[in-house]
Tab-separated table of C-alpha atoms and ligand atoms in Angstrom:
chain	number	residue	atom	x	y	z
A	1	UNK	CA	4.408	-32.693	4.523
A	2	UNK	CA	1.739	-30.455	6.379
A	3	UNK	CA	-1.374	-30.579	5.303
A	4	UNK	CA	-4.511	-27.794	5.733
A	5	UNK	CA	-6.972	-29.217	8.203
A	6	UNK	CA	-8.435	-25.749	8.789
A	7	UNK	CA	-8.709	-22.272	7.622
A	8	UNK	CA	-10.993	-19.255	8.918
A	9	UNK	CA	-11.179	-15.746	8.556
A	10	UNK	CA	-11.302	-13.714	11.308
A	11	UNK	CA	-12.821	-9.968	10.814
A	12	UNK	CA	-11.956	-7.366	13.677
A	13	UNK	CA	-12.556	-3.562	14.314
A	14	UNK	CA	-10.012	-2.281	16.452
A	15	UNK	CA	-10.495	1.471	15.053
A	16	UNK	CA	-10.775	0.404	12.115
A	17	UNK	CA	-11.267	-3.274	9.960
A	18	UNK	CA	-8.770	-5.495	9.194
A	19	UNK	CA	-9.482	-9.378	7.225
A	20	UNK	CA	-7.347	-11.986	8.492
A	21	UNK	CA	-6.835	-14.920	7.192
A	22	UNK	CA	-6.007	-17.804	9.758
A	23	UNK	CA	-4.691	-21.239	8.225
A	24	UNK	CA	-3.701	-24.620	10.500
A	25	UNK	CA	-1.846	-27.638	9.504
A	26	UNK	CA	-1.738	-31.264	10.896
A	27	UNK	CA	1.731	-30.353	11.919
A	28	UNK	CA	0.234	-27.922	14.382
A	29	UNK	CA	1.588	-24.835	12.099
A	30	UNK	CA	-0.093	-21.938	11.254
A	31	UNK	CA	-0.187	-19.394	9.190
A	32	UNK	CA	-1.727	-15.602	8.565
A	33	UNK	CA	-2.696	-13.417	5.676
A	34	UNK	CA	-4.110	-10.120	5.382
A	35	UNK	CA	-7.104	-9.778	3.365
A	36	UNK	CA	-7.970	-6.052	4.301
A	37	UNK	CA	-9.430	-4.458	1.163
A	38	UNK	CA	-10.613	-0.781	2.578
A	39	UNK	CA	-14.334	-0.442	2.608
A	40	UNK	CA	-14.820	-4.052	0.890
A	41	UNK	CA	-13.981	-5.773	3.845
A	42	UNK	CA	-16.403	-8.447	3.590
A	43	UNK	CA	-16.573	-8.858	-0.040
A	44	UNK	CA	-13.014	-10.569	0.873
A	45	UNK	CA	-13.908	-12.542	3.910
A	46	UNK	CA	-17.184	-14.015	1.971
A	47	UNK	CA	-15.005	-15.090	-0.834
A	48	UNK	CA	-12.272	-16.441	1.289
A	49	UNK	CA	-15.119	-18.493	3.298
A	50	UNK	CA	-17.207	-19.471	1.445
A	51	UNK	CA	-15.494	-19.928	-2.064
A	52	UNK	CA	-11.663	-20.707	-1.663
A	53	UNK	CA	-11.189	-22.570	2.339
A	54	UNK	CA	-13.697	-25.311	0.880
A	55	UNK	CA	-10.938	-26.137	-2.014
A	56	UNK	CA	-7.926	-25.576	0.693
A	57	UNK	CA	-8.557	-28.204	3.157
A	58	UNK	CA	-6.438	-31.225	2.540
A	59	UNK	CA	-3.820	-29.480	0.327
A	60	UNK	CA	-0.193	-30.049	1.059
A	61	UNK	CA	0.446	-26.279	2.525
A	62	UNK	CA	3.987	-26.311	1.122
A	63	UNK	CA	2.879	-26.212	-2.402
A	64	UNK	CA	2.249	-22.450	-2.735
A	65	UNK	CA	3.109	-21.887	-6.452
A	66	UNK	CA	0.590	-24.483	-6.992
A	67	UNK	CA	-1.849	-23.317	-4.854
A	68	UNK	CA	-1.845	-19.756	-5.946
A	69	UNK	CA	-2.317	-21.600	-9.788
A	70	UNK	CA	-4.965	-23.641	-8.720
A	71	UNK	CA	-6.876	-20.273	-6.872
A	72	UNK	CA	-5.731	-18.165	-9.965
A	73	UNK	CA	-6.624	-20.478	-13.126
A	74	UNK	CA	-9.114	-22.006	-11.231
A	75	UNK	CA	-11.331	-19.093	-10.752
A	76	UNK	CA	-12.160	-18.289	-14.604
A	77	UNK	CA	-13.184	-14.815	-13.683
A	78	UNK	CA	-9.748	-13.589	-13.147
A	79	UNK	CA	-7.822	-10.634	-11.293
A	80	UNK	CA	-9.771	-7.591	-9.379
A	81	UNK	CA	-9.056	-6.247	-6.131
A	82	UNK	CA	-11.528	-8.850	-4.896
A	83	UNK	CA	-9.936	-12.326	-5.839
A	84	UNK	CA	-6.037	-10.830	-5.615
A	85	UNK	CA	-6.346	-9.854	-1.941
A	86	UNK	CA	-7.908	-13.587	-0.986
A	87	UNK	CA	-5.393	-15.162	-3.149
A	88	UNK	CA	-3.076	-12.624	-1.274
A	89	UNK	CA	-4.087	-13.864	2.223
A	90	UNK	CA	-3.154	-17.575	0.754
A	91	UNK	CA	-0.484	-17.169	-0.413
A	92	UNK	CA	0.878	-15.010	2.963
A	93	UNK	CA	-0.136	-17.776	5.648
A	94	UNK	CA	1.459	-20.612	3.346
A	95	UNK	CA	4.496	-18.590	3.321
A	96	UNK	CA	4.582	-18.331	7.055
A	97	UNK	CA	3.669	-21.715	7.717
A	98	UNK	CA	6.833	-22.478	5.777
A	99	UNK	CA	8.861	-20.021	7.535
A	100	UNK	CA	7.793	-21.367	10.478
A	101	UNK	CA	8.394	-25.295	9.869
A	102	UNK	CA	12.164	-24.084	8.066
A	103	UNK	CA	12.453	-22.197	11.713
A	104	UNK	CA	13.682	-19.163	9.311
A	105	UNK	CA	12.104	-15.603	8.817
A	106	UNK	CA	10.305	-15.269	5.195
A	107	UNK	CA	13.553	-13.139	3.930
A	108	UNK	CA	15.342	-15.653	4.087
A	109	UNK	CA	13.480	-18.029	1.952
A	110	UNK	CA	13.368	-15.297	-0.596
A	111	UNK	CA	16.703	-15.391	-0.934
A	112	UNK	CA	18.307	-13.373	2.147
A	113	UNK	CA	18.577	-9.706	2.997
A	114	UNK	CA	19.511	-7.682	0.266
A	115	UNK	CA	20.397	-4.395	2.589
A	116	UNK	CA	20.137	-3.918	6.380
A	117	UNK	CA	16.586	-2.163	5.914
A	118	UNK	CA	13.850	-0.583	4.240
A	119	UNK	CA	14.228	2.685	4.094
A	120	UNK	CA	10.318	3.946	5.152
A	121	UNK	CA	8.427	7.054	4.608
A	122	UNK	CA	6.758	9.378	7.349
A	123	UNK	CA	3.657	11.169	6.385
A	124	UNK	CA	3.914	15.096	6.940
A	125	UNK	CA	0.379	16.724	7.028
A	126	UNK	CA	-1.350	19.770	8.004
A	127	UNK	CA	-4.505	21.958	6.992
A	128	UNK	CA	-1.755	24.617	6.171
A	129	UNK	CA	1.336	24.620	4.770
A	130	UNK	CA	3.225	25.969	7.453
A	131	UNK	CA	1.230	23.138	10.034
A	132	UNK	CA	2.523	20.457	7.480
A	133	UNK	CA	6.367	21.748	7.130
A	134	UNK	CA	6.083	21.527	11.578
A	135	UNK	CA	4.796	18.064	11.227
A	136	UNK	CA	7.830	17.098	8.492
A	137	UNK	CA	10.405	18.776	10.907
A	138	UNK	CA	8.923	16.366	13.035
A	139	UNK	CA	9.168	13.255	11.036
A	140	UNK	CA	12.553	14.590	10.026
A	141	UNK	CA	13.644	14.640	14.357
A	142	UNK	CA	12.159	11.174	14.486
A	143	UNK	CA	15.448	10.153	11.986
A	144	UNK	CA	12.752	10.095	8.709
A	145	UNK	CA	14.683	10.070	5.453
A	146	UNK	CA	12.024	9.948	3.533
A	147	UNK	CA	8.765	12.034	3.900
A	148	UNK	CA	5.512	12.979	2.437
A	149	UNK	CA	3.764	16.254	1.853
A	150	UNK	CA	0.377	16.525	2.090
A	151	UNK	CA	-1.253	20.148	2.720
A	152	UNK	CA	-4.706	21.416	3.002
A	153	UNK	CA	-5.717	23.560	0.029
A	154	UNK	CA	-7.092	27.274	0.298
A	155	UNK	CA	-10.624	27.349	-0.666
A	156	UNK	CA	-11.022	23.128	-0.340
A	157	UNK	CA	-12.882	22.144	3.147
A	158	UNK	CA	-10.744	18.821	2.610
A	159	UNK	CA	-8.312	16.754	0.635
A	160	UNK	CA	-6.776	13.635	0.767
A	161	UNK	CA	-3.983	12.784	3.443
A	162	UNK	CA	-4.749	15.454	5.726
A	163	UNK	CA	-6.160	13.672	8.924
A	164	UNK	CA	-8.029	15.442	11.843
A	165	UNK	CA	-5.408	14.016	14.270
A	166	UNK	CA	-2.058	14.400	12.127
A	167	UNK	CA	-0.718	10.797	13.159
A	168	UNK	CA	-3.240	8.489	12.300
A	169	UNK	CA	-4.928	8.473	8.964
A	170	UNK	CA	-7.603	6.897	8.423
A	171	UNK	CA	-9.767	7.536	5.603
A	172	UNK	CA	-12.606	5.219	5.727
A	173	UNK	CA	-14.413	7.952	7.666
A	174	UNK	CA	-18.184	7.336	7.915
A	175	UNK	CA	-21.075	4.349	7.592
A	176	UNK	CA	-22.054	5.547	4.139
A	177	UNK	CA	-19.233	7.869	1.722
A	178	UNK	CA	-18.440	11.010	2.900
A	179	UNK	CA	-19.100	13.584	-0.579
A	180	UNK	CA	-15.923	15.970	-0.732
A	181	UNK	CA	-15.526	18.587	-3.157
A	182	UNK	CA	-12.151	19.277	-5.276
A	183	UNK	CA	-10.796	22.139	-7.705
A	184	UNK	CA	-7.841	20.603	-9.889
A	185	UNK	CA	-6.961	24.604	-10.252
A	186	UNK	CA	-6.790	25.655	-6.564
A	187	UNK	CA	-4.970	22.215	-6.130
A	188	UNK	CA	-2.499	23.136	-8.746
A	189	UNK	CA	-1.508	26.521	-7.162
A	190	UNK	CA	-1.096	25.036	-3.538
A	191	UNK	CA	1.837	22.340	-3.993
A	192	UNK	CA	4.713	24.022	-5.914
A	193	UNK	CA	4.827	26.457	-3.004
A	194	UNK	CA	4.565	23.700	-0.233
A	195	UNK	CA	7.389	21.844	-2.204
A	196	UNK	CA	9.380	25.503	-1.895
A	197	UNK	CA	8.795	26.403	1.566
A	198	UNK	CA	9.896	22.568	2.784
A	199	UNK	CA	13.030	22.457	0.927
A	200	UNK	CA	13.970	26.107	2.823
A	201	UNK	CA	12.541	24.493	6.188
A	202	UNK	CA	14.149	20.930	5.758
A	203	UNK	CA	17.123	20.946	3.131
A	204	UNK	CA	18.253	18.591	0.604
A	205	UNK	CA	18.907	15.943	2.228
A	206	UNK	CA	15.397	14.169	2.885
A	207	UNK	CA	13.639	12.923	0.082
A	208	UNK	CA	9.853	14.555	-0.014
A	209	UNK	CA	7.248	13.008	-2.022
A	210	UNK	CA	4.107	13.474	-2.417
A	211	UNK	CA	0.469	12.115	-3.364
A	212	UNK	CA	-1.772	13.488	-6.225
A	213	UNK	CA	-4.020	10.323	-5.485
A	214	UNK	CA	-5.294	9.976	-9.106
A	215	UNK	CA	-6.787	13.797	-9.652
A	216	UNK	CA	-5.215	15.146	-12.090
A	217	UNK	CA	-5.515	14.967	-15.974
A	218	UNK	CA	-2.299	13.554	-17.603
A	219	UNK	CA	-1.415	17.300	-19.262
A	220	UNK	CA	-2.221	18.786	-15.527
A	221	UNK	CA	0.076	16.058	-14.049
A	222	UNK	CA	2.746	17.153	-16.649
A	223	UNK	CA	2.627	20.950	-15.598
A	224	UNK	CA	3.092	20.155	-11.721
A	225	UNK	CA	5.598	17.505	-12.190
A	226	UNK	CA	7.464	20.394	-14.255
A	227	UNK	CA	6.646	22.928	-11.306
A	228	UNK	CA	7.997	20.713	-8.926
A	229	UNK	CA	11.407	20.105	-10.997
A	230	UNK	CA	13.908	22.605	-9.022
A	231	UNK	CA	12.260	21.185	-5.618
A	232	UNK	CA	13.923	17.562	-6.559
A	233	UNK	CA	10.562	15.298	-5.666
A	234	UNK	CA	11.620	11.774	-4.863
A	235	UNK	CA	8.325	10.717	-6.502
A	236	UNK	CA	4.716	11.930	-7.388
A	237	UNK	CA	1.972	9.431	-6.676
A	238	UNK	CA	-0.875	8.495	-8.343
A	239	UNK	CA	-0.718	11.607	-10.554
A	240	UNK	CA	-3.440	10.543	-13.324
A	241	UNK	CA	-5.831	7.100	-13.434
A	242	UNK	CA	-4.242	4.441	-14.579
A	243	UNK	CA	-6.673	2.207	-16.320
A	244	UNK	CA	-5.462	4.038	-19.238
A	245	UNK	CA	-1.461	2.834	-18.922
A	246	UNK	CA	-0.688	5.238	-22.088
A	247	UNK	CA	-1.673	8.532	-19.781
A	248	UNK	CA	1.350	8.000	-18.683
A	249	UNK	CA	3.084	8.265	-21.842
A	250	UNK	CA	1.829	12.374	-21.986
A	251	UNK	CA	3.368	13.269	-18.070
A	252	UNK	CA	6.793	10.967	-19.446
A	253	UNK	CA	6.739	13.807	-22.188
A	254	UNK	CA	6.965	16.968	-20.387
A	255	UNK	CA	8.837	16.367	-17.283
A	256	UNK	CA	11.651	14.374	-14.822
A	257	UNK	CA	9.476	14.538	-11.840
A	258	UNK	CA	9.705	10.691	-10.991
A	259	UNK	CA	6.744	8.986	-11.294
A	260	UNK	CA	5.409	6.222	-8.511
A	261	UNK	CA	1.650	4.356	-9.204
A	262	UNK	CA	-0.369	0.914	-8.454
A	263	UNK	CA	-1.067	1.169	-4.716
A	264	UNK	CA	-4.681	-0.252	-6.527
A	265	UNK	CA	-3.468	-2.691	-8.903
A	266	UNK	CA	-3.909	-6.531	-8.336
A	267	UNK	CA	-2.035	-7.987	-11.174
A	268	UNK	CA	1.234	-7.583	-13.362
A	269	UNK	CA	-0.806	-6.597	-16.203
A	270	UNK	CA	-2.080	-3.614	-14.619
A	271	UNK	CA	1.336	-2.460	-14.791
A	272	UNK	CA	2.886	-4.358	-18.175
A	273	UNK	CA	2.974	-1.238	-20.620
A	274	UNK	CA	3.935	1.255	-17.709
A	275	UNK	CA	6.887	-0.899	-16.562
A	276	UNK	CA	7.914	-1.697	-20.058
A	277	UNK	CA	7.966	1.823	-21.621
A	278	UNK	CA	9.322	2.848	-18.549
A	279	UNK	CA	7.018	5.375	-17.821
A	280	UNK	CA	7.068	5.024	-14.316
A	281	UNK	CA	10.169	4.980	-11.718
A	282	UNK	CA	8.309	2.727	-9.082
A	283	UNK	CA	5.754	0.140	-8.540
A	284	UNK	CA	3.683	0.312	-5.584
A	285	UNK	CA	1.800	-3.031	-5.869
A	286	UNK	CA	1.461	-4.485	-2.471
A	287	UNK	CA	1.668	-7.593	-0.743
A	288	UNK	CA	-2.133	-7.951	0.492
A	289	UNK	CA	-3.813	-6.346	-2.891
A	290	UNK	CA	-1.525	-7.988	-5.819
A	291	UNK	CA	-1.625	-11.237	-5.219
A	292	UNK	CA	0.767	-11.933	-2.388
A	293	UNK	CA	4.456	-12.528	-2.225
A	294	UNK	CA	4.243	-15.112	-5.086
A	295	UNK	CA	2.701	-12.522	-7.005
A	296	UNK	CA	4.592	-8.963	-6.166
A	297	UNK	CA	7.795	-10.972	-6.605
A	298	UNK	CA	7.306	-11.795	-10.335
A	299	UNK	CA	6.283	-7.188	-10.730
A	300	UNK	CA	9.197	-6.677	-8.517
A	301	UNK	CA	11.181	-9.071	-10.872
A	302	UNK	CA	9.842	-7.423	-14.338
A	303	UNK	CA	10.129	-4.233	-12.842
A	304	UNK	CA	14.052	-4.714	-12.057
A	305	UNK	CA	14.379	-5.610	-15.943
A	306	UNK	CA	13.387	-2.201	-16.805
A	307	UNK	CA	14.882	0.456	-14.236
A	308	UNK	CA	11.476	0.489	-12.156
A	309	UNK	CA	12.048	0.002	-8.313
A	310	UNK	CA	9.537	-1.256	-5.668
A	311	UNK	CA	7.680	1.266	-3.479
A	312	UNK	CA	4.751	-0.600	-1.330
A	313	UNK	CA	1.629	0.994	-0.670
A	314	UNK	CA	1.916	0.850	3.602
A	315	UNK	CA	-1.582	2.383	4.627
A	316	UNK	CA	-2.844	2.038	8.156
A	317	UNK	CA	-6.004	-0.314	6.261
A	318	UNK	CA	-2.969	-3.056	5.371
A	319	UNK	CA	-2.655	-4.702	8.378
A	320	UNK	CA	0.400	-5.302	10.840
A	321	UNK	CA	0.351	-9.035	9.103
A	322	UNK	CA	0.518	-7.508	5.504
A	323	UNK	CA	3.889	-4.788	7.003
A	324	UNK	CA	5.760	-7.772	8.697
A	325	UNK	CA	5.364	-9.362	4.494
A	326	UNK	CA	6.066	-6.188	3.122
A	327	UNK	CA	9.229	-5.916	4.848
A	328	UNK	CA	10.315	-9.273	4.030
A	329	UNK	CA	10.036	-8.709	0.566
A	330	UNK	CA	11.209	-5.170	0.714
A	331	UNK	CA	15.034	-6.685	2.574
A	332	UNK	CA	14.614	-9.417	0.103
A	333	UNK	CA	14.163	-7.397	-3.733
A	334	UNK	CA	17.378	-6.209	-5.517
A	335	UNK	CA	15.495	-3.075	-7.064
A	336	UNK	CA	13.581	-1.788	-3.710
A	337	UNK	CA	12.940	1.683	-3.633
A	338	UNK	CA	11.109	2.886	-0.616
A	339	UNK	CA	7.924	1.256	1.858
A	340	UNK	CA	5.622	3.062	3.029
A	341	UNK	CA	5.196	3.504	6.406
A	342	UNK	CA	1.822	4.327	8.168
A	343	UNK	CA	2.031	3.756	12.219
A	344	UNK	CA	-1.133	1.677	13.689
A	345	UNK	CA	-2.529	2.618	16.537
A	346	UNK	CA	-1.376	0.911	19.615
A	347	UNK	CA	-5.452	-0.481	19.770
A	348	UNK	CA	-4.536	-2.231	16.097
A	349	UNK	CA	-1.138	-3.268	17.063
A	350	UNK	CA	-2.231	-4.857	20.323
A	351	UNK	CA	-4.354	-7.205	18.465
A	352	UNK	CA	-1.838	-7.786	16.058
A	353	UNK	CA	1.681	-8.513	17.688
A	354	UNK	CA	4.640	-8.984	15.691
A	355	UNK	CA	8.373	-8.426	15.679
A	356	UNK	CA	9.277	-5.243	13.020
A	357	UNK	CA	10.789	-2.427	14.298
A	358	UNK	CA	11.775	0.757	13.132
A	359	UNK	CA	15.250	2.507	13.871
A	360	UNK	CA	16.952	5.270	12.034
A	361	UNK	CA	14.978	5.855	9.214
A	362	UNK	CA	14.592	1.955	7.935
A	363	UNK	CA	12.088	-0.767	8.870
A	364	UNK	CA	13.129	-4.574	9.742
A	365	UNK	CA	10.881	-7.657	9.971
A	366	UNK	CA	12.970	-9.432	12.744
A	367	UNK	CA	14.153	-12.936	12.594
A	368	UNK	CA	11.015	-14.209	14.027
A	369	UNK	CA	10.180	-17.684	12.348
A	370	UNK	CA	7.930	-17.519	8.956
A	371	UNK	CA	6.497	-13.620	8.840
A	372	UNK	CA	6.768	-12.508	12.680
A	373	UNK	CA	3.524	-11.198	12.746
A	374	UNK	CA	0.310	-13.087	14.820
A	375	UNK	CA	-3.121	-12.132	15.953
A	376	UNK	CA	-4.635	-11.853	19.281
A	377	UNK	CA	-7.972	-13.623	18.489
A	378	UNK	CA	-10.129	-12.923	21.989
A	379	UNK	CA	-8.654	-9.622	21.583
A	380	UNK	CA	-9.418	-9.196	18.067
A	381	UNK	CA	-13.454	-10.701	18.763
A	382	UNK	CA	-13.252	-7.577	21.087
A	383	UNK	CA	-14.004	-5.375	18.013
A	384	UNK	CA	-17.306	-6.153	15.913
A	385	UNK	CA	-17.438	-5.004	12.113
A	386	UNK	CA	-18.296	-1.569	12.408
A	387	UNK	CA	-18.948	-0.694	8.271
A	388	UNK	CA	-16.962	1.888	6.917
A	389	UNK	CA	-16.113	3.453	3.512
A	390	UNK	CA	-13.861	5.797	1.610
A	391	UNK	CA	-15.490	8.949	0.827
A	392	UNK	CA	-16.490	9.779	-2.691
A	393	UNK	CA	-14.943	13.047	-4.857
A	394	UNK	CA	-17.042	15.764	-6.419
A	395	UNK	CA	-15.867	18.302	-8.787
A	396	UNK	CA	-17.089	21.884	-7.840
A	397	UNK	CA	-20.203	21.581	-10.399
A	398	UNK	CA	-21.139	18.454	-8.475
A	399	UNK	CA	-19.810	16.027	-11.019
A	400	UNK	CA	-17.862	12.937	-9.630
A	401	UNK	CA	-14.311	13.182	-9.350
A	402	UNK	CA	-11.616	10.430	-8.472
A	403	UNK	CA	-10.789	10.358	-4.770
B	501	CS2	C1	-2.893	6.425	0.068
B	501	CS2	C2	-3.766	5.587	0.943
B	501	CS2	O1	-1.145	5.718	1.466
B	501	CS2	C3	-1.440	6.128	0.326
B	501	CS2	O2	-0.629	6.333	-0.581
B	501	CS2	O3	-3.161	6.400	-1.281
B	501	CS2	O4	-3.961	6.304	2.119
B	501	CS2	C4	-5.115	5.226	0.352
B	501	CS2	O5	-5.893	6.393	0.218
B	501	CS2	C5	-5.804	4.252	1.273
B	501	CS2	O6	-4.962	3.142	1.455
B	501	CS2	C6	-7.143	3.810	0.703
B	501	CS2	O7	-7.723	2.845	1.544
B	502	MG	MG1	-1.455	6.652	-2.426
């Protein structure tokens, strides 16, 4: 059996930083993981270094249930974005290591391909709405079936998901948080009419969704999801906080809009009453943030019990290493929904090269060995640290706000 010998974690910058995590057997095997947690970076690769590789070395690398146990029980201060994504990164490279020794891609350990792809979503945005219906028209050329809206809002100087360069989002914008202001109201009025005017411009047959990215009170998230009724949304995002899993329970009451969350949850339990009660209609736990494949495949497999489908969180800050797993996963679940789908730039995918490809809509992993996905480590040492973090929400008095 292959044992760890080594492990290291490698942090690079190319535009923006990404936490890899980089284990070898005595078999000659290794594997990867993606430990990116946006603007925590190193809060990861400290407790990757210097708290879990000591306990890895020596471990038989095929005994990933048990591992992720041992890293899981064996912590005593449980769960948090923090100790999920390392366990994450685990969990990922022992999965490709096995991939790799089986000589099969990850999908097919998981079971095999459910479908032929993962359908993926494009991200439509503009500082008007007319500049973000041209950019969906665009997605929609490209072969998109599925695409989100986000629009600049009259009287806000910024909001989330519109980038300066309409391609490439990247959030984690400056060396200490950028302070931007936000008016639930003038929010409120903007999207119905966005929703209207890219139904007219793009028809019925692309699915639009769209990210409230946790700003709205559960009654206010009630009201748009009813405003947005006639427009068919294929999901709103992130409409309230979700600490609070009964807030949910008040937008369930007063309207069909589906409902998608948990692009920041690490662990099924941040999810237990919302999956149960069905008050959500997908999951968007992720590969590098809950846990790892172990992990998202025992949400994926509660979620499937109670109508919920699976609809990863695909930022550009989850690396090309945590994509290649998503997509894996995504061929692999019975109840998949969606992936998201946010292009690197060719700077982050030269460092990271790896085998999925996107045709017609869908995303595949390949058939590359384990999860197709590598890192270009002189490349990668190219591109120091550089600090970076998300920017901070105020409310128009000056009050903080969720971002
Ligand atoms: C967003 C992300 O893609 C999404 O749905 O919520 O862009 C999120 O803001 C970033 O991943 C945060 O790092
Ligand atoms: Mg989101």
């Amino acid at each position: 059996m292959p044992r760890i010998t080594s492990a290291k974690v490698i942090v690079t910058c190319p535009g923006r930083n990404f936490v890899t995590l980089k284990i070898e057997t005595d078999e000659g095997v290794y594997g990867l993981g993606d430990a990116t947690l946006n603007g925590r970076e190193l809060a990861v690769a400290s407790y990757l270094a210097d708290h879990v590789i000591p306990c890895l070395i020596g471990r038989d690398a095929h005994r990933i249930e048990d591992i992720w146990q041992y890293l899981y029980k064996g912590a005593y201060w449980r769960r948090g974005p923090v100790t999920m994504s390392a366990i994450a990164a685990v969990d990922m490279a022992l999965w490709d290591i096995k991939g790799k020794i089986a000589g099969l891609p990850l999908y097919q350990l998981l079971g095999g391909a459910c479908r032929e792809g993962a359908m993926v979503y494009g991200h439509a945005n503009g500082k008007t709405i007319e500049e973000t219906i041209e950019n969906a028209l665009h997605y929609q050329q490209l072969g998109y079936k599925a695409i989100r809206l986000q629009s600049g809002v009259p009287g806000l100087a910024s909001t989330y998901g519109v980038s300066k360069d309409r391609y490439f989002y990247e959030p984690a914008d400056a060396d200490l948080p950028t302070e931007n202001l936000w008016s639930s109201e003038k929010y409120l009025r903007s999207v119905p009419p966005l929703f209207e005017k890219a139904r007219e411009a793009l028809g019925w047959d692309v699915h639009l969704l769209h990210d409230i990215h946790h700003r709205l009170t559960p009654i206010e998230a009630g009201r748009l999801g009813k405003d947005l009724e006639p427009y068919r949304p294929f999901w709103l995002e992130d409409a309230t906080p979700a600490e609070n899993q009964a807030n949910f329970r008040l937008i369930r009451q007063h309207t069909t809009s589906p409902l998608a969350v948990g692009e920041v949850f690490n662990a099924i339990w941040d999810c237990k009453e919302l999956i149960e009660e069905q008050l959500i209609d997908y999951i968007r736990a992720t590969v590098v943030h809950a846990g790892g494949i172990t992990h998202l495949r025992r949400i994926a497999s509660f979620a499937d019990m109670h109508n919920v489908r699976t609809g990863c969180h695909g930022a550009t800050d989850l690396s090309p290493v945590c994509m290649a797993a998503a997509l894996h996963f995504d061929l692999s679940v019975p109840n998949f929904g969606v992936q998201e789908y946010m292009r690197h730039t060719e700077e982050t995918d030269a460092v990271f090269p790896h085998h999925y490809s996107f045709a017609d809509g869908m995303m595949h992993p390949g058939d590359a060995p384990g999860l197709g996905a590598d890192i270009d480590e002189e490349l990668a040492a190219r591109y120091e640290y550089k600090r970076a973090y998300l920017p901070v929400n105020r409310l128009e008095d000056g009050s903080m706000w969720h971002w």
